[in-house]
mmCIF file with all atom_site columns, C-alpha atoms in Angstrom:
data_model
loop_
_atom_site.group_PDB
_atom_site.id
_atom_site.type_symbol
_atom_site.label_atom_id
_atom_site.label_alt_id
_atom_site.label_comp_id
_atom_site.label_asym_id
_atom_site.label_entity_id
_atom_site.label_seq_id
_atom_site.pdbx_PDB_ins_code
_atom_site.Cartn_x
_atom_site.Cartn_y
_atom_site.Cartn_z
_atom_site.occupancy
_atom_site.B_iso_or_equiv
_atom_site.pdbx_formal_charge
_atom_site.auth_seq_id
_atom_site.auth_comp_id
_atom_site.auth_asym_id
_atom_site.auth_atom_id
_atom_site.pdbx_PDB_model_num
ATOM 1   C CA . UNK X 1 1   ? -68.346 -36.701 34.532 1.00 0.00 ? 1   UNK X CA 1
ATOM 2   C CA . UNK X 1 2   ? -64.832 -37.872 34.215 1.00 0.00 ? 2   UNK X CA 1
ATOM 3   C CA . UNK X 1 3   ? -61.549 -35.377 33.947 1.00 0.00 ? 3   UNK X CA 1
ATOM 4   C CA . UNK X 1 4   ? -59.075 -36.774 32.207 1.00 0.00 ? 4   UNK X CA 1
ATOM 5   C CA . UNK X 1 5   ? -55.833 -35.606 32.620 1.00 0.00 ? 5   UNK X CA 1
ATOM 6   C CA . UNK X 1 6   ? -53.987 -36.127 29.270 1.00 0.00 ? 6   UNK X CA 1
ATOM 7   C CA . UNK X 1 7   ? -50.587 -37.243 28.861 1.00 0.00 ? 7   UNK X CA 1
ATOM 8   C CA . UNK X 1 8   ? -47.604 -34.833 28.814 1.00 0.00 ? 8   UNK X CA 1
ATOM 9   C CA . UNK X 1 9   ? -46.017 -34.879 25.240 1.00 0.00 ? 9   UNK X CA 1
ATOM 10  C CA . UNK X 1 10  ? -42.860 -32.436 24.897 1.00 0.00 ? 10  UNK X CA 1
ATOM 11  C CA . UNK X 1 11  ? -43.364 -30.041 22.231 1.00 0.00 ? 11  UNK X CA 1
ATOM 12  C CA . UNK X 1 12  ? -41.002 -31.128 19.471 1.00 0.00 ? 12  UNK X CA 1
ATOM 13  C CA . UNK X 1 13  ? -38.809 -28.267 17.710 1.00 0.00 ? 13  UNK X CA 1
ATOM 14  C CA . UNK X 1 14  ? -40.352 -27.955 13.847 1.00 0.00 ? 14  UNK X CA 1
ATOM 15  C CA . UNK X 1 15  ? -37.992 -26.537 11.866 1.00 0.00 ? 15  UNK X CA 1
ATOM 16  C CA . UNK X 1 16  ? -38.311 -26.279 7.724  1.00 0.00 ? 16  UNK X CA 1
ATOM 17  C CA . UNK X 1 17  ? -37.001 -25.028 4.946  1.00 0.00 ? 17  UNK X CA 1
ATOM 18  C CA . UNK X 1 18  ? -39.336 -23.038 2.524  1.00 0.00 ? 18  UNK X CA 1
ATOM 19  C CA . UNK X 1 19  ? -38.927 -21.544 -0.766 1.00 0.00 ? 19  UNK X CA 1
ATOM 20  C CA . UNK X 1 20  ? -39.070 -17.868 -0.470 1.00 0.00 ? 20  UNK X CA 1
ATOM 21  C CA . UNK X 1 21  ? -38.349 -17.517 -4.060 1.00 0.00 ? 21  UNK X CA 1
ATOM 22  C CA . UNK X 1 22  ? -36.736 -19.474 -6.978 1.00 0.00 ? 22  UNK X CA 1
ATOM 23  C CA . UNK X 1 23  ? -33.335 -18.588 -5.799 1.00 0.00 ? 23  UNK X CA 1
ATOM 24  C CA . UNK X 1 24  ? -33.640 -18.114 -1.189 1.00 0.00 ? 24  UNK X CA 1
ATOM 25  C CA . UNK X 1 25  ? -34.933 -20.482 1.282  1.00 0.00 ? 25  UNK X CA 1
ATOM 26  C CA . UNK X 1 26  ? -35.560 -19.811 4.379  1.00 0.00 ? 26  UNK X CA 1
ATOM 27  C CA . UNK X 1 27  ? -35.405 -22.523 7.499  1.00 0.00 ? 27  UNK X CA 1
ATOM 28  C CA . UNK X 1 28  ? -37.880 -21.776 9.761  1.00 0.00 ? 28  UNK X CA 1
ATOM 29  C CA . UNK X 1 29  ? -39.501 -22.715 12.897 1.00 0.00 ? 29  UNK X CA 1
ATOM 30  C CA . UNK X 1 30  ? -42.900 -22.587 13.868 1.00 0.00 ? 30  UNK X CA 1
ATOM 31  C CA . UNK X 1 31  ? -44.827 -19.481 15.599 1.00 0.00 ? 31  UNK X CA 1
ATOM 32  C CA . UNK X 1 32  ? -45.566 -22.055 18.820 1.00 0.00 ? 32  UNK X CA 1
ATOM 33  C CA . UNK X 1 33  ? -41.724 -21.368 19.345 1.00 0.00 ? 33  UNK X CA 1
ATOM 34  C CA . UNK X 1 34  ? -41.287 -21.237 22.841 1.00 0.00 ? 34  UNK X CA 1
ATOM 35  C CA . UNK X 1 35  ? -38.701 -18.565 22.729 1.00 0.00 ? 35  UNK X CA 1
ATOM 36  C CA . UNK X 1 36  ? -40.358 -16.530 20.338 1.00 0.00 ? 36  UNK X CA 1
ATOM 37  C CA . UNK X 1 37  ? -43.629 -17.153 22.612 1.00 0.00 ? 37  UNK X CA 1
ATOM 38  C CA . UNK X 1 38  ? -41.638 -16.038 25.885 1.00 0.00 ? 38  UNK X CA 1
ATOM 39  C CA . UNK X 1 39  ? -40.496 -13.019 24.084 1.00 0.00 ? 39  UNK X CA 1
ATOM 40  C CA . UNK X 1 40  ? -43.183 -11.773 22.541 1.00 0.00 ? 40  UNK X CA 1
ATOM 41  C CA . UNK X 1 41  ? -45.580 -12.034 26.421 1.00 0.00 ? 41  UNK X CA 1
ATOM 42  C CA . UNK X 1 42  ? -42.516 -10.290 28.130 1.00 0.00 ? 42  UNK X CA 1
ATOM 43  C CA . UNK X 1 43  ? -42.309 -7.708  24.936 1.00 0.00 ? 43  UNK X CA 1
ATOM 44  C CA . UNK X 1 44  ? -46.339 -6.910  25.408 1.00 0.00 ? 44  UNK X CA 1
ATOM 45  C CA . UNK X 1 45  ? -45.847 -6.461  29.304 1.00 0.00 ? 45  UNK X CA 1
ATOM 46  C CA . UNK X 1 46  ? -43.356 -4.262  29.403 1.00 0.00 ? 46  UNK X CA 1
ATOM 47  C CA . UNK X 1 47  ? -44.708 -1.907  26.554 1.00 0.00 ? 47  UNK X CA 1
ATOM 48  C CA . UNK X 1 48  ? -48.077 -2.005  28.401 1.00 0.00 ? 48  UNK X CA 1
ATOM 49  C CA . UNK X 1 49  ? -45.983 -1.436  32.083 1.00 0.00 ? 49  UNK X CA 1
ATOM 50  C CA . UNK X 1 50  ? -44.304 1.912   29.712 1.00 0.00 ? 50  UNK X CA 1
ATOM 51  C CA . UNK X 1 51  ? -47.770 2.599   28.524 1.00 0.00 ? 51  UNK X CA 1
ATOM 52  C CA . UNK X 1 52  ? -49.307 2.926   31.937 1.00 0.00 ? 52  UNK X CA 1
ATOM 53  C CA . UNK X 1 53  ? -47.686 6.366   32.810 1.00 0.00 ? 53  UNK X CA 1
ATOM 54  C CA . UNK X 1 54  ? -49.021 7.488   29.252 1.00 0.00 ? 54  UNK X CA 1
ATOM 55  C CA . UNK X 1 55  ? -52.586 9.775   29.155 1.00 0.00 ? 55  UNK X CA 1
ATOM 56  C CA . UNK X 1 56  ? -54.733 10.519  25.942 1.00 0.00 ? 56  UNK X CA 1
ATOM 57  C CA . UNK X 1 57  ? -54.177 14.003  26.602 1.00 0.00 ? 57  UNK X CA 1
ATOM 58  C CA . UNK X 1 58  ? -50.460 13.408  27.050 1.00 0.00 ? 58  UNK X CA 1
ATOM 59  C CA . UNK X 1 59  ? -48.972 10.998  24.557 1.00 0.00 ? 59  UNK X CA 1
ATOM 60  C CA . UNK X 1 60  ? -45.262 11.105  23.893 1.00 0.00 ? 60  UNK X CA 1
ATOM 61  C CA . UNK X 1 61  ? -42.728 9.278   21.965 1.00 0.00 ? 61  UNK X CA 1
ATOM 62  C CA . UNK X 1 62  ? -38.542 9.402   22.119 1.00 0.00 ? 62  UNK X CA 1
ATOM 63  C CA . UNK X 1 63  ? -35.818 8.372   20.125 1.00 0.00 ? 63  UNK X CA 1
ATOM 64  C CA . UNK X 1 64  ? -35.285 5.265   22.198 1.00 0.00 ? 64  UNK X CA 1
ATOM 65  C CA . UNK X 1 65  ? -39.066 3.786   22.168 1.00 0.00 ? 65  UNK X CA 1
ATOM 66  C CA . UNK X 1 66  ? -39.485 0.657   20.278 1.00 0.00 ? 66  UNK X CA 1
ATOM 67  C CA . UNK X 1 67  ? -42.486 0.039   17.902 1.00 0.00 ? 67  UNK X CA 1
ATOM 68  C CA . UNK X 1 68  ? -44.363 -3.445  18.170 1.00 0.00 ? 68  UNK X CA 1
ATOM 69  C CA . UNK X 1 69  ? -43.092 -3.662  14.763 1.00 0.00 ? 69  UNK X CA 1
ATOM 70  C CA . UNK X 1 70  ? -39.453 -3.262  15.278 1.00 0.00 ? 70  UNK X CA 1
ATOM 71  C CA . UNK X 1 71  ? -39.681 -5.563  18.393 1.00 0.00 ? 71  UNK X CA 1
ATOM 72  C CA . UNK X 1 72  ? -41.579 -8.514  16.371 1.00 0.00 ? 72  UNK X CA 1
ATOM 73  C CA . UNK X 1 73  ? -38.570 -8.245  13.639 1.00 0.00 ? 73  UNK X CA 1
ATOM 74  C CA . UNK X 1 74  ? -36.335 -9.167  16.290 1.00 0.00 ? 74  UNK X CA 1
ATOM 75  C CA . UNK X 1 75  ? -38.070 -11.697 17.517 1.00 0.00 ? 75  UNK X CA 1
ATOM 76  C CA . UNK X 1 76  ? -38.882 -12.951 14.784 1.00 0.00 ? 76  UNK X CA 1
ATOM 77  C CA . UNK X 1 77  ? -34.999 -12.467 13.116 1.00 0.00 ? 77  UNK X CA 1
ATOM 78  C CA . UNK X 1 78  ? -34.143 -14.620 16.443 1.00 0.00 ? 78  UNK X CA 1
ATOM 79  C CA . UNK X 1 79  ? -36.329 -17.505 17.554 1.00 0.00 ? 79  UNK X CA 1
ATOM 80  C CA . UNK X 1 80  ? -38.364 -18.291 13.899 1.00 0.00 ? 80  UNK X CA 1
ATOM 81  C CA . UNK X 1 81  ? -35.872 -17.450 10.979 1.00 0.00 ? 81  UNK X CA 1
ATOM 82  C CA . UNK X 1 82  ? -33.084 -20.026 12.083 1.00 0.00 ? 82  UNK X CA 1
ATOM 83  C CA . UNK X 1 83  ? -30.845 -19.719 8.653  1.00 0.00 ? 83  UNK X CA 1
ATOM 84  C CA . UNK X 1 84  ? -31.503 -19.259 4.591  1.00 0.00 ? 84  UNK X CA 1
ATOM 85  C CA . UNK X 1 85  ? -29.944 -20.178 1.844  1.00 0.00 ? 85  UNK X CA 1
ATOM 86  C CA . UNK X 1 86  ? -29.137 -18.288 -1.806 1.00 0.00 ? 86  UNK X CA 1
ATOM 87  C CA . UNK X 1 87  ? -29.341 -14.838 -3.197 1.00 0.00 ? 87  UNK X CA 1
ATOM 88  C CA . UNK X 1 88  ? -29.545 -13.129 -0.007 1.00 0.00 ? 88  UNK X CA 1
ATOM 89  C CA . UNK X 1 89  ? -27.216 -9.362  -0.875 1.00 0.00 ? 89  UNK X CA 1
ATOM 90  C CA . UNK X 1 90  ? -27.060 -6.348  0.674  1.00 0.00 ? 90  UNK X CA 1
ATOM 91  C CA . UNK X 1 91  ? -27.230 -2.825  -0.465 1.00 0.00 ? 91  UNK X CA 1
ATOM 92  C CA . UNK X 1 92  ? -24.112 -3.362  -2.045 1.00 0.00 ? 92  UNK X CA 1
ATOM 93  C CA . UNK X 1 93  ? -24.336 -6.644  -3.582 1.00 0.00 ? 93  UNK X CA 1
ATOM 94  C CA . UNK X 1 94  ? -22.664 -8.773  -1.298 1.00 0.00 ? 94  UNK X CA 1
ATOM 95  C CA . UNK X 1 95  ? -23.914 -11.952 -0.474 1.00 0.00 ? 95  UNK X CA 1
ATOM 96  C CA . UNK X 1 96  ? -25.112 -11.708 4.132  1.00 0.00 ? 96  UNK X CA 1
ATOM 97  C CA . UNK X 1 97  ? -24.905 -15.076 5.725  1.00 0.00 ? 97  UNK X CA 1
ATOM 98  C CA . UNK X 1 98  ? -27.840 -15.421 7.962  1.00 0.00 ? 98  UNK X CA 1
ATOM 99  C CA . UNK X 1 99  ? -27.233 -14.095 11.091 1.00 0.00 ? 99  UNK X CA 1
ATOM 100 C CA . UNK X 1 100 ? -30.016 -12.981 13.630 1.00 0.00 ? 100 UNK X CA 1
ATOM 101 C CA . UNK X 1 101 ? -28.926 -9.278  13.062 1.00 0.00 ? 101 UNK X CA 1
ATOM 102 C CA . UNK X 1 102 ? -28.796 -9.411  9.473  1.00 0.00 ? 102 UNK X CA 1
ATOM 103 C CA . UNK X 1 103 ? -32.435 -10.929 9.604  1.00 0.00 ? 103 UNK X CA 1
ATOM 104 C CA . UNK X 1 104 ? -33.873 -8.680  12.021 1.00 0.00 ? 104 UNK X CA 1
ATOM 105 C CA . UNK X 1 105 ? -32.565 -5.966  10.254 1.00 0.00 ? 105 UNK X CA 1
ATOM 106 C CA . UNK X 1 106 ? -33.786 -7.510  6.841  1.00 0.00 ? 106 UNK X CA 1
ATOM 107 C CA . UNK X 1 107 ? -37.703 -8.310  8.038  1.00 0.00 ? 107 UNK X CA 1
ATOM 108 C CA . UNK X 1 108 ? -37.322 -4.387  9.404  1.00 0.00 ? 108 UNK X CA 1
ATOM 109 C CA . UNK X 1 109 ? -37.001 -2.803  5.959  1.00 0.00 ? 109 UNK X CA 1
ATOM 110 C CA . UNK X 1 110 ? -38.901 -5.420  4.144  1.00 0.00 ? 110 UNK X CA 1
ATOM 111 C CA . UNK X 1 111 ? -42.657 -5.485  5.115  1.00 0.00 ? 111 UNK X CA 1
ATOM 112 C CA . UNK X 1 112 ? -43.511 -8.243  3.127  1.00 0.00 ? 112 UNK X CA 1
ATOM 113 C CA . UNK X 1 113 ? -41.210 -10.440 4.111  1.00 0.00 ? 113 UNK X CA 1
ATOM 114 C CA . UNK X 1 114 ? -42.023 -9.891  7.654  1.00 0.00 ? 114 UNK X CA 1
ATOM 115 C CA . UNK X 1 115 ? -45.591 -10.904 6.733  1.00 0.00 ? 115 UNK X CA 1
ATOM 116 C CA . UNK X 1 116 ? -44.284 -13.869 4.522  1.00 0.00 ? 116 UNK X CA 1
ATOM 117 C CA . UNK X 1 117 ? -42.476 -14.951 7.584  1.00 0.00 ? 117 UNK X CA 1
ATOM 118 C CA . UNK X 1 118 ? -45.137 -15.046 10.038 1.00 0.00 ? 118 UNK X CA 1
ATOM 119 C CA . UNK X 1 119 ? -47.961 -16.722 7.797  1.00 0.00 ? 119 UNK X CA 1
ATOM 120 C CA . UNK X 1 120 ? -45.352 -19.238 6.980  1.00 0.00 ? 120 UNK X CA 1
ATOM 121 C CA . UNK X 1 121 ? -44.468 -19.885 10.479 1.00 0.00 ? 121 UNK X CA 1
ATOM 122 C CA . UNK X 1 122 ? -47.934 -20.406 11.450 1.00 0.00 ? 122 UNK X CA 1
ATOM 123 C CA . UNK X 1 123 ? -48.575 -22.829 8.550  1.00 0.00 ? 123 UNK X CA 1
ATOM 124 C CA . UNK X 1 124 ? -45.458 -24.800 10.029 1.00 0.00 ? 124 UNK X CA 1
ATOM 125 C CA . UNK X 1 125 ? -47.251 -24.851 13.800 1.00 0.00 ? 125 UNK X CA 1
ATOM 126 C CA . UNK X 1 126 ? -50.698 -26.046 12.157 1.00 0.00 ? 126 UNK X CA 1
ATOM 127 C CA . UNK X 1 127 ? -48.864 -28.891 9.613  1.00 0.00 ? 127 UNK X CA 1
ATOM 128 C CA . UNK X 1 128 ? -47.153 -29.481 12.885 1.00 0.00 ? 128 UNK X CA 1
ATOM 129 C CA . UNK X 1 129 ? -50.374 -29.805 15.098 1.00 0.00 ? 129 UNK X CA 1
ATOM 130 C CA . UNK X 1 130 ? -51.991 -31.702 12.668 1.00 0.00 ? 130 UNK X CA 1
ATOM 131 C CA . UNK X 1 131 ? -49.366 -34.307 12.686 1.00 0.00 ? 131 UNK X CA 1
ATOM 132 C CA . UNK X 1 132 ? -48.953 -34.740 16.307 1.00 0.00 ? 132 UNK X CA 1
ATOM 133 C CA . UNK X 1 133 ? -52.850 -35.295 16.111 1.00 0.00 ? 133 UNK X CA 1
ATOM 134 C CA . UNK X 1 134 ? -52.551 -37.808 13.855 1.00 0.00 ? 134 UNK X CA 1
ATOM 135 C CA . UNK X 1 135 ? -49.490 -39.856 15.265 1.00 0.00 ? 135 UNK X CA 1
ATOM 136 C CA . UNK X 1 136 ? -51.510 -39.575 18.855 1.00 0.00 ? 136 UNK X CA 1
ATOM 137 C CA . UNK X 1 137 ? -55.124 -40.412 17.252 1.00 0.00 ? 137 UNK X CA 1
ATOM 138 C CA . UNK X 1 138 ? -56.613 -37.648 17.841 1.00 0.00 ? 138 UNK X CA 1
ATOM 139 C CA . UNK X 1 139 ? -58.761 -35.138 16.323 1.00 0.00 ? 139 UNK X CA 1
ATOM 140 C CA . UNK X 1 140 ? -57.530 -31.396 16.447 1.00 0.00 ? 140 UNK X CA 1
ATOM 141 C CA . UNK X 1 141 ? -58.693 -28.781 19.120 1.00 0.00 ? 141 UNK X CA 1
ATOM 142 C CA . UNK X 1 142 ? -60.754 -26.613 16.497 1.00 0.00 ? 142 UNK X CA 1
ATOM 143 C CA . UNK X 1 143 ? -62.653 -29.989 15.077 1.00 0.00 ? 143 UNK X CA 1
ATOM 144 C CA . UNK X 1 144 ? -65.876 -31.501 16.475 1.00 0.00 ? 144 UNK X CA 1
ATOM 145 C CA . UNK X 1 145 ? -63.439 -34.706 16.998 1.00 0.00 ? 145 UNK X CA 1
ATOM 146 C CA . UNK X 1 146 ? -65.708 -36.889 14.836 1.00 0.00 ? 146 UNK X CA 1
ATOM 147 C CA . UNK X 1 147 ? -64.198 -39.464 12.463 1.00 0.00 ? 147 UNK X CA 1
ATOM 148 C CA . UNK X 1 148 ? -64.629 -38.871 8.862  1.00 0.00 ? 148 UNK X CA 1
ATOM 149 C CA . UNK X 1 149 ? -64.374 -42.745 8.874  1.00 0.00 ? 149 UNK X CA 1
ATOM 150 C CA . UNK X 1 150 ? -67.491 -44.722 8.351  1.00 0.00 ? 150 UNK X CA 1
ATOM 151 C CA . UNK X 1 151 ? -68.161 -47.751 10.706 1.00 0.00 ? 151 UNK X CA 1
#
């Protein structure tokens, strides 16, 4: 049996815009982000290093803890939401340029955006995958890597 080592390919940056709505698109990049990636492994280390001095019989919570999903908005607001365009307003109807905090603060309050953000995102990494597969020949990891291709 032969190993085959394959070929280094850098990851290539996907970024898109999508149609929220009629009237706000969003650019995005993919979930594969490397920062977002990096953050979210350090994020999940250091709340299970906090957890560790945590009991069952003993659970607290202060002021100053983070929830997993306050911590995904601002990765999130950071590494995948990367601008948007359109009827974007505050509270007061004034039109917020994108800006990381006005996004994290944005996916914090609204839930479904948050989740439209993510599924989107992960669409962008498989369109992505599947295109790199096809410019390189090759089937995807999660395929049997048979041709659909008669001889």
């Amino acid at each position: 049996m032969t190993l085959i080592v394959p070929k280094t390919v850098e990851p290539i940056v996907v970024e898109r815009w999508v149609d929220y709505n009629d009237k706000i698109k969003v650019l995005l990049r993919g979930i594969d982000s490397k920062e977002y990636q990096i953050g979210l492994e350090r994020a999940r280390r250091l709340l299970n290093k906090s957890d560790s001095a945590q009991s069952l019989n003993s659970l607290t919570a202060t002021a100053t803890d983070e929830t997993e999903f306050g911590i995904q908005a601002q990765l999130l607001g950071r590494y995948i939401v990367k601008g948007w365009q359109g009827d974007v307003k505050d509270s007061d109807g004034q039109t917020v340029a994108y800006t990381p905090e006005a996004c994290i603060s944005m996916i914090n309050e609204n839930v479904a955006f948050f989740s439209w953000v993510i599924s989107q995102a992960t669409q962008i990494t498989i369109e992505q995958q599947g295109e790199q597969a096809e410019t390189l020949g090759k089937s995807l990891p999660a395929t049997d890597g048979k041709s659909n291709e008669s001889d």
